[in-house]
């Protein structure tokens, strides 16, 4: 089954290229396969980070925040004999 593709070109540091080549050899895969796996994982991670940022900004806009002093007091008491309960929104 043929799939549409597009060639992307990137200059990478020699050491990184050598690591990719070593991994491809170890996995008995092509460098292209390793690069596609790495790029797909990175894009997925960045998309998730962006979505989480948007959700966090919605919380801020809706006032679902905990002020800094409350968080600092909670963090300062961690590991003590009298820890405070976890702050809630």
Coordinates of N, CA, C and O in Angstrom, one line a residue:
X1 N 0.9 -1.2 0.0 CA 0.0 0.0 0.0 C 0.9 1.2 0.0 O 1.7 1.4 0.9
X2 N 0.7 2.1 -1.0 CA 1.5 3.3 -1.1 C 0.9 4.4 -0.2 O -0.3 4.4 0.0
X3 N 1.8 5.2 0.3 CA 1.4 6.3 1.2 C 2.0 7.5 0.7 O 3.2 7.5 0.2
X4 N 1.3 8.6 0.7 CA 1.9 9.9 0.3 C 2.9 10.3 1.3 O 2.7 10.2 2.5
X5 N 4.0 10.8 0.9 CA 5.1 11.3 1.7 C 5.6 12.6 1.2 O 5.3 13.0 0.1
X6 N 6.4 13.3 2.0 CA 7.0 14.5 1.7 C 8.4 14.5 2.3 O 8.6 14.1 3.5
X7 N 9.4 14.9 1.5 CA 10.8 14.9 2.0 C 11.0 16.2 2.8 O 10.7 17.3 2.3
X8 N 11.5 16.0 4.0 CA 11.9 17.2 4.8 C 13.4 17.0 5.0 O 14.0 15.9 5.2
X9 N 14.1 18.1 4.9 CA 15.6 18.1 5.1 C 15.9 18.9 6.3 O 15.4 20.0 6.6
X10 N 16.9 18.4 7.1 CA 17.3 19.1 8.3 C 18.8 18.9 8.5 O 19.3 17.8 8.2
X11 N 19.5 19.9 8.9 CA 20.9 19.8 9.2 C 21.0 19.5 10.7 O 20.4 20.2 11.5
X12 N 21.6 18.4 11.1 CA 21.7 18.0 12.5 C 23.2 17.9 12.9 O 24.0 17.6 12.0
X13 N 23.5 18.1 14.1 CA 24.9 18.0 14.6 C 25.4 16.6 14.3 O 24.7 15.6 14.4
X14 N 26.7 16.5 14.0 CA 27.3 15.2 13.6 C 27.1 14.2 14.7 O 26.7 13.1 14.4
X15 N 27.2 14.6 16.0 CA 27.1 13.6 17.1 C 25.6 13.0 17.1 O 25.4 11.9 17.3
X16 N 24.6 13.9 16.9 CA 23.3 13.4 16.8 C 23.1 12.5 15.7 O 22.4 11.4 15.8
X17 N 23.6 12.8 14.5 CA 23.5 11.9 13.3 C 24.1 10.6 13.6 O 23.6 9.5 13.2
X18 N 25.3 10.6 14.3 CA 25.9 9.3 14.6 C 25.1 8.5 15.5 O 25.0 7.3 15.4
X19 N 24.4 9.1 16.5 CA 23.6 8.4 17.4 C 22.4 7.8 16.7 O 22.0 6.7 17.0
X20 N 21.8 8.6 15.7 CA 20.7 8.0 14.9 C 21.2 6.8 14.1 O 20.5 5.8 14.1
X21 N 22.3 7.0 13.5 CA 22.8 5.8 12.7 C 23.1 4.6 13.6 O 22.8 3.5 13.2
X22 N 23.6 4.8 14.8 CA 23.9 3.7 15.7 C 22.6 3.0 16.1 O 22.5 1.8 16.2
X23 N 21.6 3.9 16.4 CA 20.3 3.3 16.8 C 19.7 2.5 15.6 O 19.1 1.4 15.8
X24 N 19.7 3.1 14.5 CA 19.2 2.4 13.3 C 19.9 1.0 13.1 O 19.2 0.0 12.8
X25 N 21.1 1.0 13.3 CA 21.9 -0.2 13.1 C 21.5 -1.2 14.2 O 21.2 -2.4 13.9
X26 N 21.4 -0.8 15.4 CA 21.0 -1.6 16.5 C 19.6 -2.2 16.4 O 19.4 -3.3 16.7
X27 N 18.7 -1.4 15.9 CA 17.3 -1.8 15.7 C 17.1 -2.5 14.3 O 16.0 -3.0 14.1
X28 N 18.1 -2.5 13.5 CA 18.1 -3.1 12.2 C 16.9 -2.4 11.4 O 16.1 -3.1 10.8
X29 N 16.9 -1.1 11.5 CA 16.0 -0.3 10.7 C 16.8 0.8 10.0 O 17.9 1.0 10.2
X30 N 16.1 1.5 9.1 CA 16.7 2.5 8.4 C 16.8 3.8 9.2 O 16.1 4.0 10.2
X31 N 17.7 4.7 8.8 CA 17.8 6.0 9.5 C 16.5 6.8 9.3 O 16.0 7.4 10.3
X32 N 15.9 6.6 8.1 CA 14.6 7.3 7.9 C 13.5 6.8 8.8 O 12.7 7.6 9.3
X33 N 13.5 5.5 9.1 CA 12.5 5.0 10.0 C 12.7 5.5 11.4 O 11.7 5.9 12.1
X34 N 14.0 5.6 11.9 CA 14.3 6.1 13.2 C 13.8 7.6 13.3 O 13.2 8.0 14.2
X35 N 14.2 8.3 12.2 CA 13.8 9.8 12.2 C 12.3 10.0 12.2 O 11.8 10.8 12.9
X36 N 11.5 9.2 11.5 CA 10.1 9.3 11.5 C 9.5 9.0 12.8 O 8.6 9.7 13.3
X37 N 10.0 7.9 13.5 CA 9.6 7.6 14.8 C 9.8 8.7 15.8 O 9.0 9.1 16.6
X38 N 11.0 9.3 15.8 CA 11.4 10.4 16.7 C 10.6 11.6 16.4 O 10.1 12.3 17.3
X39 N 10.4 12.0 15.1 CA 9.7 13.2 14.8 C 8.2 13.0 15.2 O 7.6 13.9 15.7
X40 N 7.6 11.9 14.9 CA 6.2 11.6 15.3 C 6.0 11.7 16.8 O 5.1 12.4 17.3
X41 N 7.0 11.2 17.6 CA 6.9 11.2 19.0 C 7.0 12.7 19.5 O 6.2 13.1 20.4
X42 N 7.9 13.4 18.9 CA 8.1 14.8 19.3 C 6.9 15.7 19.0 O 6.4 16.5 19.8
X43 N 6.3 15.5 17.8 CA 5.2 16.3 17.4 C 4.0 15.9 18.3 O 3.3 16.8 18.8
X44 N 3.8 14.6 18.6 CA 2.7 14.3 19.5 C 2.9 14.9 20.9 O 1.9 15.5 21.5
X45 N 4.1 14.9 21.4 CA 4.4 15.6 22.7 C 4.1 17.1 22.7 O 3.5 17.6 23.6
X46 N 4.5 17.7 21.6 CA 4.3 19.2 21.5 C 2.9 19.5 21.3 O 2.4 20.5 21.9
X47 N 2.1 18.7 20.6 CA 0.7 18.9 20.5 C 0.0 18.8 21.8 O -0.9 19.5 22.1
X48 N 0.4 17.7 22.6 CA -0.2 17.5 23.9 C 0.1 18.7 24.8 O -0.7 19.2 25.6
X49 N 1.4 19.2 24.8 CA 1.8 20.3 25.6 C 1.0 21.5 25.2 O 0.5 22.3 26.1
X50 N 0.8 21.8 24.0 CA 0.0 22.9 23.5 C -1.5 22.8 24.0 O -2.0 23.8 24.5
X51 N -2.1 21.6 23.9 CA -3.4 21.4 24.4 C -3.5 21.6 25.9 O -4.5 22.3 26.4
X52 N -2.6 21.1 26.6 CA -2.6 21.3 28.1 C -2.4 22.8 28.4 O -3.0 23.3 29.4
X53 N -1.6 23.5 27.7 CA -1.5 25.0 27.9 C -2.8 25.7 27.7 O -3.2 26.6 28.5
X54 N -3.5 25.3 26.6 CA -4.8 26.0 26.3 C -5.8 25.7 27.4 O -6.5 26.6 27.9
X55 N -5.8 24.4 27.9 CA -6.7 24.1 29.0 C -6.3 24.8 30.3 O -7.2 25.3 31.0
X56 N -5.0 25.0 30.6 CA -4.6 25.8 31.7 C -5.0 27.2 31.6 O -5.5 27.8 32.6
X57 N -4.9 27.8 30.4 CA -5.3 29.2 30.2 C -6.8 29.3 30.4 O -7.3 30.4 30.9
X58 N -7.6 28.3 30.0 CA -9.0 28.4 30.3 C -9.3 28.4 31.8 O -10.2 29.1 32.2
X59 N -8.6 27.6 32.5 CA -8.7 27.6 34.0 C -8.4 29.0 34.6 O -9.1 29.5 35.4
X60 N -7.4 29.6 34.1 CA -7.0 31.0 34.5 C -8.1 31.9 34.2 O -8.6 32.7 35.1
X61 N -8.6 31.9 33.0 CA -9.7 32.8 32.6 C -10.9 32.6 33.4 O -11.7 33.5 33.6
X62 N -11.2 31.4 33.8 CA -12.4 31.0 34.6 C -12.2 31.3 36.1 O -13.1 31.0 36.9
X63 N -11.0 31.7 36.5 CA -10.7 32.0 37.9 C -10.4 30.7 38.7 O -10.3 30.8 39.9
X64 N -10.1 29.6 38.0 CA -9.8 28.4 38.8 C -8.3 28.3 39.0 O -7.5 27.6 38.3
X65 N -7.8 29.1 39.9 CA -6.4 29.2 40.2 C -6.2 29.2 41.7 O -7.1 29.4 42.5
X66 N -5.0 28.9 42.1 CA -4.6 29.0 43.6 C -3.5 30.0 43.7 O -2.5 29.9 42.9
X67 N -3.6 30.9 44.6 CA -2.7 32.0 44.7 C -1.3 31.5 45.1 O -1.2 30.5 45.8
X68 N -0.3 32.2 44.8 CA 1.1 31.9 45.0 C 1.4 31.7 46.5 O 2.1 30.7 46.9
X69 N 0.9 32.5 47.4 CA 1.2 32.4 48.8 C 0.6 31.1 49.4 O 1.3 30.5 50.2
X70 N -0.5 30.7 48.9 CA -1.1 29.4 49.4 C -0.3 28.2 49.0 O 0.0 27.3 49.7
X71 N 0.2 28.3 47.7 CA 1.0 27.2 47.2 C 2.4 27.2 47.9 O 2.9 26.1 48.3
X72 N 2.9 28.4 48.2 CA 4.2 28.5 48.8 C 4.1 27.9 50.3 O 5.0 27.2 50.7
X73 N 3.1 28.3 51.0 CA 2.9 27.8 52.4 C 2.8 26.3 52.4 O 3.3 25.6 53.2
X74 N 2.0 25.8 51.4 CA 1.9 24.3 51.3 C 3.2 23.6 51.0 O 3.6 22.7 51.7
X75 N 4.0 24.2 50.1 CA 5.3 23.6 49.7 C 6.2 23.7 50.9 O 7.0 22.7 51.1
X76 N 6.2 24.8 51.6 CA 7.1 24.9 52.7 C 6.9 23.9 53.8 O 7.8 23.6 54.6
X77 N 5.6 23.5 54.0 CA 5.3 22.6 55.1 C 5.5 21.1 54.7 O 5.5 20.2 55.6
X78 N 5.8 20.8 53.5 CA 6.0 19.4 53.1 C 7.2 18.9 53.8 O 8.2 19.6 53.9
X79 N 7.2 17.7 54.2 CA 8.3 17.1 54.9 C 8.4 17.5 56.4 O 9.3 17.1 57.1
X80 N 7.4 18.3 56.9 CA 7.4 18.7 58.3 C 6.5 17.7 59.1 O 5.8 16.9 58.5
X81 N 6.5 17.9 60.4 CA 5.6 17.1 61.2 C 4.1 17.6 61.1 O 3.2 16.8 61.6
X82 N 3.9 18.7 60.5 CA 2.5 19.2 60.4 C 2.2 19.7 59.0 O 2.0 20.9 58.8
X83 N 2.2 18.8 58.0 CA 1.9 19.3 56.7 C 0.5 19.7 56.5 O -0.5 19.3 57.1
X84 N 0.3 20.8 55.7 CA -1.0 21.3 55.3 C -1.7 20.4 54.3 O -1.0 19.7 53.5
X85 N -3.0 20.4 54.3 CA -3.6 19.6 53.2 C -3.3 20.2 51.8 O -3.0 21.4 51.7
X86 N -3.4 19.4 50.8 CA -3.2 20.0 49.4 C -4.2 21.1 49.1 O -5.4 21.0 49.4
X87 N -3.7 22.2 48.6 CA -4.5 23.3 48.2 C -5.5 22.8 47.1 O -5.2 22.0 46.2
X88 N -6.7 23.4 47.1 CA -7.7 23.1 46.1 C -8.2 24.4 45.5 O -8.1 25.4 46.1
X89 N -8.8 24.3 44.3 CA -9.3 25.4 43.6 C -10.6 25.9 44.2 O -11.4 25.2 44.6

